[in-house]
Short mmCIF file of C-alpha atoms and ligand atoms in Angstrom, two decimals:
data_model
loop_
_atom_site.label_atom_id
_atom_site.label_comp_id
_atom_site.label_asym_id
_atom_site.label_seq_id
_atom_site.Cartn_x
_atom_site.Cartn_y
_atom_site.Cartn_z
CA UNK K 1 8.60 -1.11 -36.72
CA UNK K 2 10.75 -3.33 -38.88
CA UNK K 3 9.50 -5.02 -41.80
CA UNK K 4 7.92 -8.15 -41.03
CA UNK K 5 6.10 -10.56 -43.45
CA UNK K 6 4.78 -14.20 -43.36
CA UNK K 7 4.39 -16.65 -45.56
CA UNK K 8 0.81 -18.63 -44.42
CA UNK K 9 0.06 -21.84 -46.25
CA UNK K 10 -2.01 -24.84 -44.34
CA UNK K 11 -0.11 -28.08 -44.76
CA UNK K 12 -2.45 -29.90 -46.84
CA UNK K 13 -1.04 -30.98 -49.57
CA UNK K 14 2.30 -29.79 -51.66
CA UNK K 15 2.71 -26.59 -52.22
CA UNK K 16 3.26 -25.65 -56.16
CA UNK K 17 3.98 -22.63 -57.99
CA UNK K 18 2.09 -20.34 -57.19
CA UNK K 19 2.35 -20.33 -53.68
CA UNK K 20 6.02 -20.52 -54.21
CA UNK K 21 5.34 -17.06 -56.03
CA UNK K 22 3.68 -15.78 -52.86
CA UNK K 23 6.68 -17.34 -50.65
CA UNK K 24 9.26 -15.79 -52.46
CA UNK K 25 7.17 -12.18 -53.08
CA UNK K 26 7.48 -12.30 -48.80
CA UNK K 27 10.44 -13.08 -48.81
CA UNK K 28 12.48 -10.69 -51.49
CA UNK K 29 10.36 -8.01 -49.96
CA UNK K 30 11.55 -8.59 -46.69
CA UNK K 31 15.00 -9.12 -48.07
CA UNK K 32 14.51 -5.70 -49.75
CA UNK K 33 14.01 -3.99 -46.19
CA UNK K 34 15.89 -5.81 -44.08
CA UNK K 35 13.32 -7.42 -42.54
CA UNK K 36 11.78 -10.84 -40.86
CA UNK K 37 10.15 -13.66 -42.42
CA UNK K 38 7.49 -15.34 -40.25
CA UNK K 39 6.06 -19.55 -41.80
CA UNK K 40 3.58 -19.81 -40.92
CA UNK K 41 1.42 -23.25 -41.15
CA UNK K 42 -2.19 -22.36 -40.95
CA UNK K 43 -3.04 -26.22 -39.39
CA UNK K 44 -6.26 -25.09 -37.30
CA UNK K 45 -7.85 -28.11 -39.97
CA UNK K 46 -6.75 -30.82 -37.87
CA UNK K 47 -8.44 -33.47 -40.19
CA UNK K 48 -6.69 -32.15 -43.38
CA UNK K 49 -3.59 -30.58 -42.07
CA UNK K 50 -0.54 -32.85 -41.82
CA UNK K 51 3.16 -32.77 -40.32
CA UNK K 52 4.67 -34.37 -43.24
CA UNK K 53 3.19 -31.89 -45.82
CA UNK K 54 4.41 -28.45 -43.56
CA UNK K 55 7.87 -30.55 -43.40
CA UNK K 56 7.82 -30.97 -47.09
CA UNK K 57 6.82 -27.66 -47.34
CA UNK K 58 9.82 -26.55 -45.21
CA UNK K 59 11.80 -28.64 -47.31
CA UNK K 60 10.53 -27.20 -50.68
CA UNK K 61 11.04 -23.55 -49.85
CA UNK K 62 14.88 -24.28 -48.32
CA UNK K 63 15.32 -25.88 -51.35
CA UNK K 64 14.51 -22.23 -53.30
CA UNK K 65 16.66 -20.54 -50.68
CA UNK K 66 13.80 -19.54 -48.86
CA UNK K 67 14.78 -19.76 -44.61
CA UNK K 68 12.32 -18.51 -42.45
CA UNK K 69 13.42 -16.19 -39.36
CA UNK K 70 10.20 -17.63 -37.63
CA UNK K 71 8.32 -21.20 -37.84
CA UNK K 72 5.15 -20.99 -36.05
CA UNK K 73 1.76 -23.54 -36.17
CA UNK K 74 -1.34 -22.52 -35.37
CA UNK K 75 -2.15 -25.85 -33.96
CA UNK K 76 -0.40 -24.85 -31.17
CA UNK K 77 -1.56 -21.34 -30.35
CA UNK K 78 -5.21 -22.32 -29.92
CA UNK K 79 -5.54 -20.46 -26.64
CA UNK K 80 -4.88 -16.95 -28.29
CA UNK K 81 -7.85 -17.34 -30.42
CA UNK K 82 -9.71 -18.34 -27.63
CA UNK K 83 -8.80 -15.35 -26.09
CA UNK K 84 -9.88 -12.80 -29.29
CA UNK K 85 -13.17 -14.85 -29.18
CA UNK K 86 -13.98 -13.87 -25.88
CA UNK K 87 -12.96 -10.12 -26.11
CA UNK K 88 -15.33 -10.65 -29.06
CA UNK K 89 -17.89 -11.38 -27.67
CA UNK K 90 -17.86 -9.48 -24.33
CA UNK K 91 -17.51 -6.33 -26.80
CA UNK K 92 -20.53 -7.59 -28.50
CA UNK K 93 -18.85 -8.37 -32.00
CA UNK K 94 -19.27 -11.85 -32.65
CA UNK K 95 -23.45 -12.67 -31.95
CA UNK K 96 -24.51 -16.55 -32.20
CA UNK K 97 -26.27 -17.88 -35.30
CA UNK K 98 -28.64 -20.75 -35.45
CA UNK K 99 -29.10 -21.42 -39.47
CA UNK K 100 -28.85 -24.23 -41.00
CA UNK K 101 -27.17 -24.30 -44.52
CA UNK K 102 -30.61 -24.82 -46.19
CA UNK K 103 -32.45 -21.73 -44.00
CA UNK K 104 -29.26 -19.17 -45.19
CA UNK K 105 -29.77 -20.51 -49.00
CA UNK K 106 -33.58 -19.54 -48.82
CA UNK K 107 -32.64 -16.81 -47.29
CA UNK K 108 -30.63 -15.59 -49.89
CA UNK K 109 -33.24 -16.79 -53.01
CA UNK K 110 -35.80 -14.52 -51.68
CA UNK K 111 -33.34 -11.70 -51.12
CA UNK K 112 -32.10 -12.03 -54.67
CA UNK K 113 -35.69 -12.36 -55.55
CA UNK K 114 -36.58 -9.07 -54.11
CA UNK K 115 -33.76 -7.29 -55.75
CA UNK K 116 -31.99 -7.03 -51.99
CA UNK K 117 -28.09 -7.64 -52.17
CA UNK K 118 -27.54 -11.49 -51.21
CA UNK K 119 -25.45 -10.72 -47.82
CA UNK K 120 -26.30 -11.88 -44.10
CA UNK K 121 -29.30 -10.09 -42.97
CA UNK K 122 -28.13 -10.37 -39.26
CA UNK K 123 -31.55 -12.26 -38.52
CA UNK K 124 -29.71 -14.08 -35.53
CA UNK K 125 -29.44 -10.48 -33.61
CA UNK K 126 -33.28 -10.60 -33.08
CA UNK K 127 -33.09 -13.94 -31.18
CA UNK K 128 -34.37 -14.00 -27.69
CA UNK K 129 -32.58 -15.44 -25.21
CA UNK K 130 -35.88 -17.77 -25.08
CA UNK K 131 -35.30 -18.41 -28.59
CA UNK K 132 -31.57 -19.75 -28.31
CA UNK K 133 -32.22 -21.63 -25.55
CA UNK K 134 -34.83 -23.48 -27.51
CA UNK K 135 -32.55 -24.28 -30.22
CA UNK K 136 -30.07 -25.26 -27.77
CA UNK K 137 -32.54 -27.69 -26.34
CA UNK K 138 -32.98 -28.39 -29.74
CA UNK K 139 -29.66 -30.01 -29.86
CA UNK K 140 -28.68 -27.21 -32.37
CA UNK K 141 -25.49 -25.10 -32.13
CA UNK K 142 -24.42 -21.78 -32.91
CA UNK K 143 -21.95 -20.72 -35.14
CA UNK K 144 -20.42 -17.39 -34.68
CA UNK K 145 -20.18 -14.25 -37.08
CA UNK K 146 -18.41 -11.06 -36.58
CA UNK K 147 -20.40 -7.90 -36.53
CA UNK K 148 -18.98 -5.91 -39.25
CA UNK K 149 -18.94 -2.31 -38.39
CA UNK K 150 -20.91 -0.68 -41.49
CA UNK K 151 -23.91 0.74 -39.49
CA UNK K 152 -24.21 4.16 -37.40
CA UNK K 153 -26.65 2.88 -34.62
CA UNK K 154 -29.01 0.10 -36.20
CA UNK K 155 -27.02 -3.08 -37.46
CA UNK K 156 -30.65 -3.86 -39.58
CA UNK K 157 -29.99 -0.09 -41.79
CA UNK K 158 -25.84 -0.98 -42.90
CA UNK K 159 -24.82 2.40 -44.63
CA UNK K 160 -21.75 2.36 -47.51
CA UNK K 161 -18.65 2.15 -45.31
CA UNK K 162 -15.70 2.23 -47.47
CA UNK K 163 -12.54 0.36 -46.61
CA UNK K 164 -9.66 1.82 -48.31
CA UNK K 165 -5.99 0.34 -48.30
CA UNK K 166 -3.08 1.42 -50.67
CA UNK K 167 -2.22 -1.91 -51.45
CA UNK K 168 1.45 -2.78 -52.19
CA UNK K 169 0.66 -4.21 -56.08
CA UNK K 170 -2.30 -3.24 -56.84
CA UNK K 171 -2.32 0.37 -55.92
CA UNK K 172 -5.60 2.31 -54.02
CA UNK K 173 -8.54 -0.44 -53.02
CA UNK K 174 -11.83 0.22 -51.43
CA UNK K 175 -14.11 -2.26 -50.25
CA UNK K 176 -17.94 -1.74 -49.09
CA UNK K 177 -18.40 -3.43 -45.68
CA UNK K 178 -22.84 -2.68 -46.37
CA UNK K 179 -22.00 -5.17 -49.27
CA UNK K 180 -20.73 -8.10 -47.44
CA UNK K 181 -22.18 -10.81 -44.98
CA UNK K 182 -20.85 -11.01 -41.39
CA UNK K 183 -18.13 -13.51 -41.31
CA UNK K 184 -18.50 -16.47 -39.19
CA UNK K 185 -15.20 -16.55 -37.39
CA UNK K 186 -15.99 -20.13 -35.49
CA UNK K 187 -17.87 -22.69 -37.22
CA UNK K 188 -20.85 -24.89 -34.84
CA UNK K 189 -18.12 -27.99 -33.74
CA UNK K 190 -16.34 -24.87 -32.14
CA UNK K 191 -13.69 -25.11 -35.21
CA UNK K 192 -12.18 -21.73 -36.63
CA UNK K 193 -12.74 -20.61 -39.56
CA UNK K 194 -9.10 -19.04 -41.17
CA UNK K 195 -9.55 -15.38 -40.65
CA UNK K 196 -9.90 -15.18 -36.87
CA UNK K 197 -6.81 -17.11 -36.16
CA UNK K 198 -4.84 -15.49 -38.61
CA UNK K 199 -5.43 -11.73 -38.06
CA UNK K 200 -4.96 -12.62 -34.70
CA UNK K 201 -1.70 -14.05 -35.16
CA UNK K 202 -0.66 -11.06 -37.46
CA UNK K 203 -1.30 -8.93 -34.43
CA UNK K 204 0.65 -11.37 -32.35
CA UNK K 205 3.62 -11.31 -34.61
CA UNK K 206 3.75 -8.30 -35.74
CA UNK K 207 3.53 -8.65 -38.79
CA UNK K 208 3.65 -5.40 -40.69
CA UNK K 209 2.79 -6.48 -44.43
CA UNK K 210 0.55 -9.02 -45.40
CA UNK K 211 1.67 -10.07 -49.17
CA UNK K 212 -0.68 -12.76 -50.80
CA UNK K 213 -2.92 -13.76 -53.97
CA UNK K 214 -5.28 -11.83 -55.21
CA UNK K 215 -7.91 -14.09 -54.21
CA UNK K 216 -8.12 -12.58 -50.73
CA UNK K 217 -8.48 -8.89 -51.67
CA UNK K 218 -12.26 -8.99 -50.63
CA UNK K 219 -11.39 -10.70 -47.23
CA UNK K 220 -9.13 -7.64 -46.27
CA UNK K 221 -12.03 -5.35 -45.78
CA UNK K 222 -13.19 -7.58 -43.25
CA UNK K 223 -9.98 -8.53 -41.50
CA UNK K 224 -9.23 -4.81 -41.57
CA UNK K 225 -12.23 -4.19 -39.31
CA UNK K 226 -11.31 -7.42 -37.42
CA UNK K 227 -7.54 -5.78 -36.44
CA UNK K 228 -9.53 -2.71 -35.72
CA UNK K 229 -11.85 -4.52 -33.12
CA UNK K 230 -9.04 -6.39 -31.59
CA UNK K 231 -7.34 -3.07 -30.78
CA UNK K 232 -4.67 -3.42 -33.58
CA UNK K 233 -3.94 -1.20 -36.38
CA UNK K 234 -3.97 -3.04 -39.62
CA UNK K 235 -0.84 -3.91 -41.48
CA UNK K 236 -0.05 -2.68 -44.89
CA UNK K 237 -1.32 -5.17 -47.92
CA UNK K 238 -0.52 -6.53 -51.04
CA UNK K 239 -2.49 -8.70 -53.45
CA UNK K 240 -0.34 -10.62 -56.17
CA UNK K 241 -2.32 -11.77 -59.32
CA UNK K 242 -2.53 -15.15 -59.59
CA UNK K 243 -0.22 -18.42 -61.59
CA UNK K 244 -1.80 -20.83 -64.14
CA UNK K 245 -1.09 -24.36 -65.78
CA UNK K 246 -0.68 -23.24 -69.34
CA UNK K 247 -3.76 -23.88 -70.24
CA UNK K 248 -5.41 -21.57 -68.21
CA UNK K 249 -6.66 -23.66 -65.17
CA UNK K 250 -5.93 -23.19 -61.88
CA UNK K 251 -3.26 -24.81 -59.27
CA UNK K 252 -4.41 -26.38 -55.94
CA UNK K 253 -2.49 -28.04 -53.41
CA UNK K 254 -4.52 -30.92 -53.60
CA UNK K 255 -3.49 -32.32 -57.29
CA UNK K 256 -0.30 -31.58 -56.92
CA UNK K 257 0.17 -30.17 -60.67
CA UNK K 258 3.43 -28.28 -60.64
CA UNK K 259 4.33 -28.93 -57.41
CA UNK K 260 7.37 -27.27 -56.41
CA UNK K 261 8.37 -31.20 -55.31
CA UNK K 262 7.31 -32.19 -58.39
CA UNK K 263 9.32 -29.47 -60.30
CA UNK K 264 12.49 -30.58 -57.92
CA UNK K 265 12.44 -34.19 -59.25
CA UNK K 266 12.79 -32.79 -63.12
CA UNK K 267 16.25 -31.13 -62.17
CA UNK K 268 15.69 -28.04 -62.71
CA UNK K 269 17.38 -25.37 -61.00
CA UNK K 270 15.97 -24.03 -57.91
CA UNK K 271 16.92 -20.69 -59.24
CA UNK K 272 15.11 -20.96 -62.44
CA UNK K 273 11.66 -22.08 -60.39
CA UNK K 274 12.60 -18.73 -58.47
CA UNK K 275 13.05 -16.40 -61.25
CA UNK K 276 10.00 -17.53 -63.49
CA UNK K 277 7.86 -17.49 -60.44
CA UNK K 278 8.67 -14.07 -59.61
CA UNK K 279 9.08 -12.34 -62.65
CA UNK K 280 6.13 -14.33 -64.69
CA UNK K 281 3.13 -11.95 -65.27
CA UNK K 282 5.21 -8.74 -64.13
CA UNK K 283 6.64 -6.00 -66.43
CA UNK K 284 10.42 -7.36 -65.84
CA UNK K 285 11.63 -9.20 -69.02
CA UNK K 286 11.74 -13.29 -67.67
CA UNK K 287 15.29 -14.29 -67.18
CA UNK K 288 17.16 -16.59 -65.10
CA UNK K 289 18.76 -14.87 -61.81
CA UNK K 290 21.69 -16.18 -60.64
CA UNK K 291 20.95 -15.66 -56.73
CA UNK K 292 18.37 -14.10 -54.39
CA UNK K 293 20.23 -11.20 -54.37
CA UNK K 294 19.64 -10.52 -58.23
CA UNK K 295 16.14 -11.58 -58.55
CA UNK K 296 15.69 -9.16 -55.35
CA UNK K 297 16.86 -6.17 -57.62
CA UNK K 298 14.48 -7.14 -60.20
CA UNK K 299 11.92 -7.91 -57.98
CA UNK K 300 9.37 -4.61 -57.79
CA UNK K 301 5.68 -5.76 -56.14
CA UNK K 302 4.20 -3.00 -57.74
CA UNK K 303 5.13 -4.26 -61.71
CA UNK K 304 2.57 -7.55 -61.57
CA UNK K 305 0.14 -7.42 -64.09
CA UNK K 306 -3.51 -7.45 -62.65
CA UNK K 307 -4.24 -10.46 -64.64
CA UNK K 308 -3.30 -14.55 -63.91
CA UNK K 309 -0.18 -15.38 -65.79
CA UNK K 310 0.10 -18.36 -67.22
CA UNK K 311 3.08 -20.92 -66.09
CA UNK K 312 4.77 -23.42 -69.14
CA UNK K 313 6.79 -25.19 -68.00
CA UNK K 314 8.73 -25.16 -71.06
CA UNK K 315 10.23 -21.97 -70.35
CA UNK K 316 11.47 -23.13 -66.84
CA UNK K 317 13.76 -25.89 -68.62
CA UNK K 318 15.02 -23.27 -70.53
CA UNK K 319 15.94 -21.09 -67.98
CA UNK K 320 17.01 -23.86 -66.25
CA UNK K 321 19.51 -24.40 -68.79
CA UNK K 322 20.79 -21.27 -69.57
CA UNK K 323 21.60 -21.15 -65.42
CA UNK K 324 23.38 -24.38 -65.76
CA UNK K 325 25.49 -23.20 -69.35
CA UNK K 326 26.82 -20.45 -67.74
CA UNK K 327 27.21 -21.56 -64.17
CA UNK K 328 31.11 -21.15 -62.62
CA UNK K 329 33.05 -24.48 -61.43
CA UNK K 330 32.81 -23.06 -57.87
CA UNK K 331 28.81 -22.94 -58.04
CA UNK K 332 28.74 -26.21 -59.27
CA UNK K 333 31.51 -27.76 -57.33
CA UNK K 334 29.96 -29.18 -54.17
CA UNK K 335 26.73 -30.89 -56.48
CA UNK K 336 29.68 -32.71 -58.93
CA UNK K 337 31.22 -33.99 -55.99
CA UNK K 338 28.13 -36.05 -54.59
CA UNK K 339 28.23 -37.31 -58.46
CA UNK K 340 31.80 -38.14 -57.70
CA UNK K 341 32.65 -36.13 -60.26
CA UNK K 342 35.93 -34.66 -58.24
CA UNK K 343 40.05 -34.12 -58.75
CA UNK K 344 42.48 -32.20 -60.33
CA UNK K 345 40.22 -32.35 -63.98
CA UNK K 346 37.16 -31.29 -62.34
CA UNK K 347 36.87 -27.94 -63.19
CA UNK K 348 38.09 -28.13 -66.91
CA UNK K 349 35.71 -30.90 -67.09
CA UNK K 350 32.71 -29.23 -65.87
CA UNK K 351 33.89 -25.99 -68.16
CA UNK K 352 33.92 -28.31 -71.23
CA UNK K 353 30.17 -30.42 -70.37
CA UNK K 354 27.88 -27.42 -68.50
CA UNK K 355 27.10 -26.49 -72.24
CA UNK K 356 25.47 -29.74 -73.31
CA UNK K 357 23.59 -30.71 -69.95
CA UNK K 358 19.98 -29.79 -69.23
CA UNK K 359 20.58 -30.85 -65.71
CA UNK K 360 23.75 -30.81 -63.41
CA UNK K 361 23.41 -34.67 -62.61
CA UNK K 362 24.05 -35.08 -66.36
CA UNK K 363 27.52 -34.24 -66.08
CA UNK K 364 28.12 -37.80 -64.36
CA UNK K 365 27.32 -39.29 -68.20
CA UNK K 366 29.93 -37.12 -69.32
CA UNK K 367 32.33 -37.80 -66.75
CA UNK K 368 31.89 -41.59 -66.71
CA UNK K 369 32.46 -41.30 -70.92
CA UNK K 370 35.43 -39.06 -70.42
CA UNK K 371 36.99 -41.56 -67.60
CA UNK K 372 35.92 -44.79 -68.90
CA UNK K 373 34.81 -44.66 -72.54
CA UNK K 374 31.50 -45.03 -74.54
CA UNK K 375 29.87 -48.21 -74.09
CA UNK K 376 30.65 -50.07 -77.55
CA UNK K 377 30.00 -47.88 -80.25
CA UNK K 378 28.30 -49.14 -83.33
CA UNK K 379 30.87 -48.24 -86.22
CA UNK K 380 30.92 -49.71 -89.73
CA UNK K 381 33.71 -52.32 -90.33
CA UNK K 382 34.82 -49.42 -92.73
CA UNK K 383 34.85 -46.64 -89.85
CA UNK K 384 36.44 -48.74 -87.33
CA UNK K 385 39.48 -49.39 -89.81
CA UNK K 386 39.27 -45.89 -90.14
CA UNK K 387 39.75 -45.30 -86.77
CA UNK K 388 42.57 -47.73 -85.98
CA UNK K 389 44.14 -46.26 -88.77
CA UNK K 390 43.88 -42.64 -87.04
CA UNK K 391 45.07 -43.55 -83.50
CA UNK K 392 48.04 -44.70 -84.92
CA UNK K 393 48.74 -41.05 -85.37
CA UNK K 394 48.13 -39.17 -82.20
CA UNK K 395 50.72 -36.76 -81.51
CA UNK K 396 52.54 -37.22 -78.30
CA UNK K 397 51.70 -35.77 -74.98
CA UNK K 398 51.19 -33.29 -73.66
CA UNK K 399 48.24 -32.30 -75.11
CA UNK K 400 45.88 -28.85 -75.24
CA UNK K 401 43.00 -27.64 -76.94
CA UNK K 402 44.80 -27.06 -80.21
CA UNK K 403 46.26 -31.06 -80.66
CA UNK K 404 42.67 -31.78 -81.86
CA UNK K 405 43.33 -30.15 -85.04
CA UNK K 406 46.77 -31.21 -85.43
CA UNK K 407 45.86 -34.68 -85.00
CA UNK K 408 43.23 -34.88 -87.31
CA UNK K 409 45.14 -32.44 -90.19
CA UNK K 410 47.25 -35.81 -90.27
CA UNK K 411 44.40 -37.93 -90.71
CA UNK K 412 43.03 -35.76 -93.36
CA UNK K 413 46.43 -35.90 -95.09
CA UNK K 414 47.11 -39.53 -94.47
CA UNK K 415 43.56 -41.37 -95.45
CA UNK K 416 41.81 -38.64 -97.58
CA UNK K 417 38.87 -38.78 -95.29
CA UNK K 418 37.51 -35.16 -94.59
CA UNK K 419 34.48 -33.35 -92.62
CA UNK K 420 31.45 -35.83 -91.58
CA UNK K 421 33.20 -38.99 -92.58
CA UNK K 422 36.55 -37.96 -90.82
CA UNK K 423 34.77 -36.72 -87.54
CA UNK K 424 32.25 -38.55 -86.86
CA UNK K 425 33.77 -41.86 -86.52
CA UNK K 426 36.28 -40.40 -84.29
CA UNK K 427 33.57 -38.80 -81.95
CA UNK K 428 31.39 -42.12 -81.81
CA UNK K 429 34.44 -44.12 -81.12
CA UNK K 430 35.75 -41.30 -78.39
CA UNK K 431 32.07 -40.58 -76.80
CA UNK K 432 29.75 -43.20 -78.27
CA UNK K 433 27.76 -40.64 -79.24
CA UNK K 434 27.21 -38.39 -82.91
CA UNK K 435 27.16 -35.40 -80.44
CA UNK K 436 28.24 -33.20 -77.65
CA UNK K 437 30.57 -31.51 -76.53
CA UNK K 438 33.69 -29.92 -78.80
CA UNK K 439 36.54 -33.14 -79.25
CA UNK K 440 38.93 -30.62 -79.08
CA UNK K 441 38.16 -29.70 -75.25
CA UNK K 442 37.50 -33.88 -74.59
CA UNK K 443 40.44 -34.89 -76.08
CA UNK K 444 42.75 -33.48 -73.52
CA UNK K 445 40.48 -34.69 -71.01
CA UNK K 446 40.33 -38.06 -71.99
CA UNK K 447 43.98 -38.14 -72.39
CA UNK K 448 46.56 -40.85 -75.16
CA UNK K 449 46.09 -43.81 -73.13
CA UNK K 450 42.30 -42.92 -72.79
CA UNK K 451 41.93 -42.63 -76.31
CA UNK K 452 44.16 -45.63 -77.04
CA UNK K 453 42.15 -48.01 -75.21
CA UNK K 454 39.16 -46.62 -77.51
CA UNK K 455 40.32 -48.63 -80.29
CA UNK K 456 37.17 -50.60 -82.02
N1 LIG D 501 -3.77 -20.07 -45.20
C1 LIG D 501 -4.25 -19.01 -46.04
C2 LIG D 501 -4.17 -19.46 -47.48
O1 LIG D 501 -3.34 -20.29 -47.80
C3 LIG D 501 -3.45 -17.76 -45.81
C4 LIG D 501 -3.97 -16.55 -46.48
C5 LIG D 501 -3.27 -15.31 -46.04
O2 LIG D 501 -2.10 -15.15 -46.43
O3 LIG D 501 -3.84 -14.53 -45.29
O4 LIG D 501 -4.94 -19.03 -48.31
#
């Protein structure tokens, strides 16, 4: 079968980071192999989930060069999981439970207290039918767990049951279904919990490798034996450790710290966000990629560290900027033109600037000083006679890279002036500024009549 990921988030908030990590791990893996990349928005919470945050979301992984083969909600595919419930429960795998929150936690204190692991002790399975219908009468309903297969013939006597997957990062697991609880799949308002609907949409869409943070390594035991009860086989898996503000804590949707929106707004490239997020907390030395194509050859599942990484965004501005020194005219071309920043000096321009701009929509400072002069510079009466004195000697047109230095080996000559005191008049009265980038690429830029009509 042909490789097939997805990319799950629910659309609660902005996504950040991290989740951008697990995006793009999908998606350079299914770049890798040729394959299909499924979104899709886990919205079953219909009271947190909302359109505008799976659009932004949409909107946020375009923007990293992330687009998906596949856009599916689970909002809409309600009936399937209605379906797997009832398969469920006519094979006898998902029982009723009547507990309230406070019966399970004194359940679980006098398990503890006995020295008994604090799982699920499938009380529920001894109701009689007279007993349910009491609690129904009650007013009470049932939630509904899954019947995890760790027992040979008496669900009360679970034996060790190992679970074993080769995951894709983290090498050989094994999980102990005897040491877990059943899951509850649907929740008492009839609500599903997230693993039913989502194993059964990885059935659905065949979806061949489940890649995700390491937070859900113990939930793929049982979502293993859920694919195995729905008549599936179980993808392959791979658990990704885990992103970090730089102080250690973690991200969630919900604060919106380093969101990938949030990120966007700075300026920074989205290549930069790309490349730190993939390569953070893996054995690859962090540098900026240039495109998908080269962070997919660097890109190797199995090199993450097993421990969180932690995020700074300090180091993203600075591969931001190293993207932006080095990035070619034609890269850069479309983005200068929305800053108007177009014509027959565009390219020499945006040669001369990308060195001195942390973002590309600081090249329109540069291009409005190189077209229109500094706003008034603040020279000395002493500089500014200076000055007029130099303009009166600019060599004719035309001019190239080396008339800088001929121009001001006159000055030097002529007014005795030399190093700071003879440059950096000229470059506050050319750019309004002590510095950027090298007069002698401006000056051609700027032109004799430009620099003519610089005159303090
Ligand atoms: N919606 C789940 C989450 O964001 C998806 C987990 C998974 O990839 O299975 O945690």
């Amino acid at each position: 079968m042909s490789v097939t990921v997805r990319f799950a988030p629910s659309p609660t908030g902005q996504i950040h980071i991290g989740n951008a990590r697990t995006a793009l791990f999908n998606w350079l893996f299914a770049k890798k192999a040729g394959g299909r990349f499924v979104l899709r928005f886990d919205d079953t919470d219909q009271e947190r989930s909302r359109r505008e945050y799976a659009d932004q979301i949409e909107a946020d992984l375009s923007w990293l060069g992330i687009k998906p083969d596949l856009v599916v909600r689970q909002s809409e595919r309600f009936a399937l999981y209605d379906r797997a419930v009832e398969k469920l429960k006519e094979a006898g795998l998902l029982y009723p439970c009547y507990e309230t929150a406070e019966e399970l936690e004194l359940r679980r204190k006098i398990r503890l207290s006995r020295r008994l692991p604090p799982v699920y002790g499938r009380e529920a399975l001894k109701l009689t039918e007279e007993e349910k219908a009491r609690f129904e009468a009650e007013g009470r309903k049932p939630h509904w767990r899954f019947l995890l297969p760790n027992f040979d013939d008496d669900p009360f006597a679970p034996q060790r049951t190992e679970i074993k997957w080769n995951d894709i990062v983290r090498g050989q697991q094994t999980v102990d279904l005897a040491s877990m609880s059943d899951p509850v799949l649907v929740r008492e308002d009839g609500t599903f919990l997230y693993t039913l609907p989502s194993v059964v949409d990885d059935i659905e869409l065949g979806i061949t490798h489940i890649i995700r943070g390491d937070d859900h390594v113990t939930n793929t035991g049982a979502q293993i034996a859920l694919f195995q009860a729905l008549g599936a086989e179980a993808p392959a898996f791979g658990h990704h450790n885990l992103l970090t503000t730089a102080t250690g804590e973690g991200l969630s949707k919900r604060t919106g710290s380093l969101s990938i929106a949030s990120l966007r707004e700075t300026g920074v490239e989205p290549m930069a966000v790309a490349s730190l997020a993939v390569l953070i907390g893996t054995s690859e030395a962090v540098t900026a990629c240039r495109d998908m194509d080269e962070l997919a050859s660097r890109f190797d599942p199995a090199s993450s560290s097993k421990s969180a990484a932690k995020f700074d965004p300090a180091e993203l501005q600075m591969l931001s900027r190293s993207l932006i020194h080095s990035m070619p005219f034609e890269e850069a071309r479309p983005r200068l033109q929305e800053l108007g920043i177009k014509g027959r000096q565009a390219e020499a321009f945006w040669n001369v600037v990308r060195g001195n701009i942390d973002k590309v929509p600081d090249a329109a400072f540069w291009w409005k000083v190189v077209r229109e002069g500094p706003e008034r510079p603040a020279l000395s009466a002493e500089d500014g006679a200076f000055v007029n004195a130099a303009l009166d000697l600019l060599p004719p047109e035309p001019w190239d890279r080396g008339t800088f230095a001929a121009w001001t080996d006159r000055v030097k000559a002529k007014t005795g002036r030399k190093g700071r005191a003879l440059f950096k008049p000229l470059r506050l009265a050319l750019t309004g500024l002590e510095a950027g980038p090298e007069l002698a690429d401006l000056l051609p830029l700027i032109g004799r009549e430009g620099v003519l009509s610089r005159r303090p």
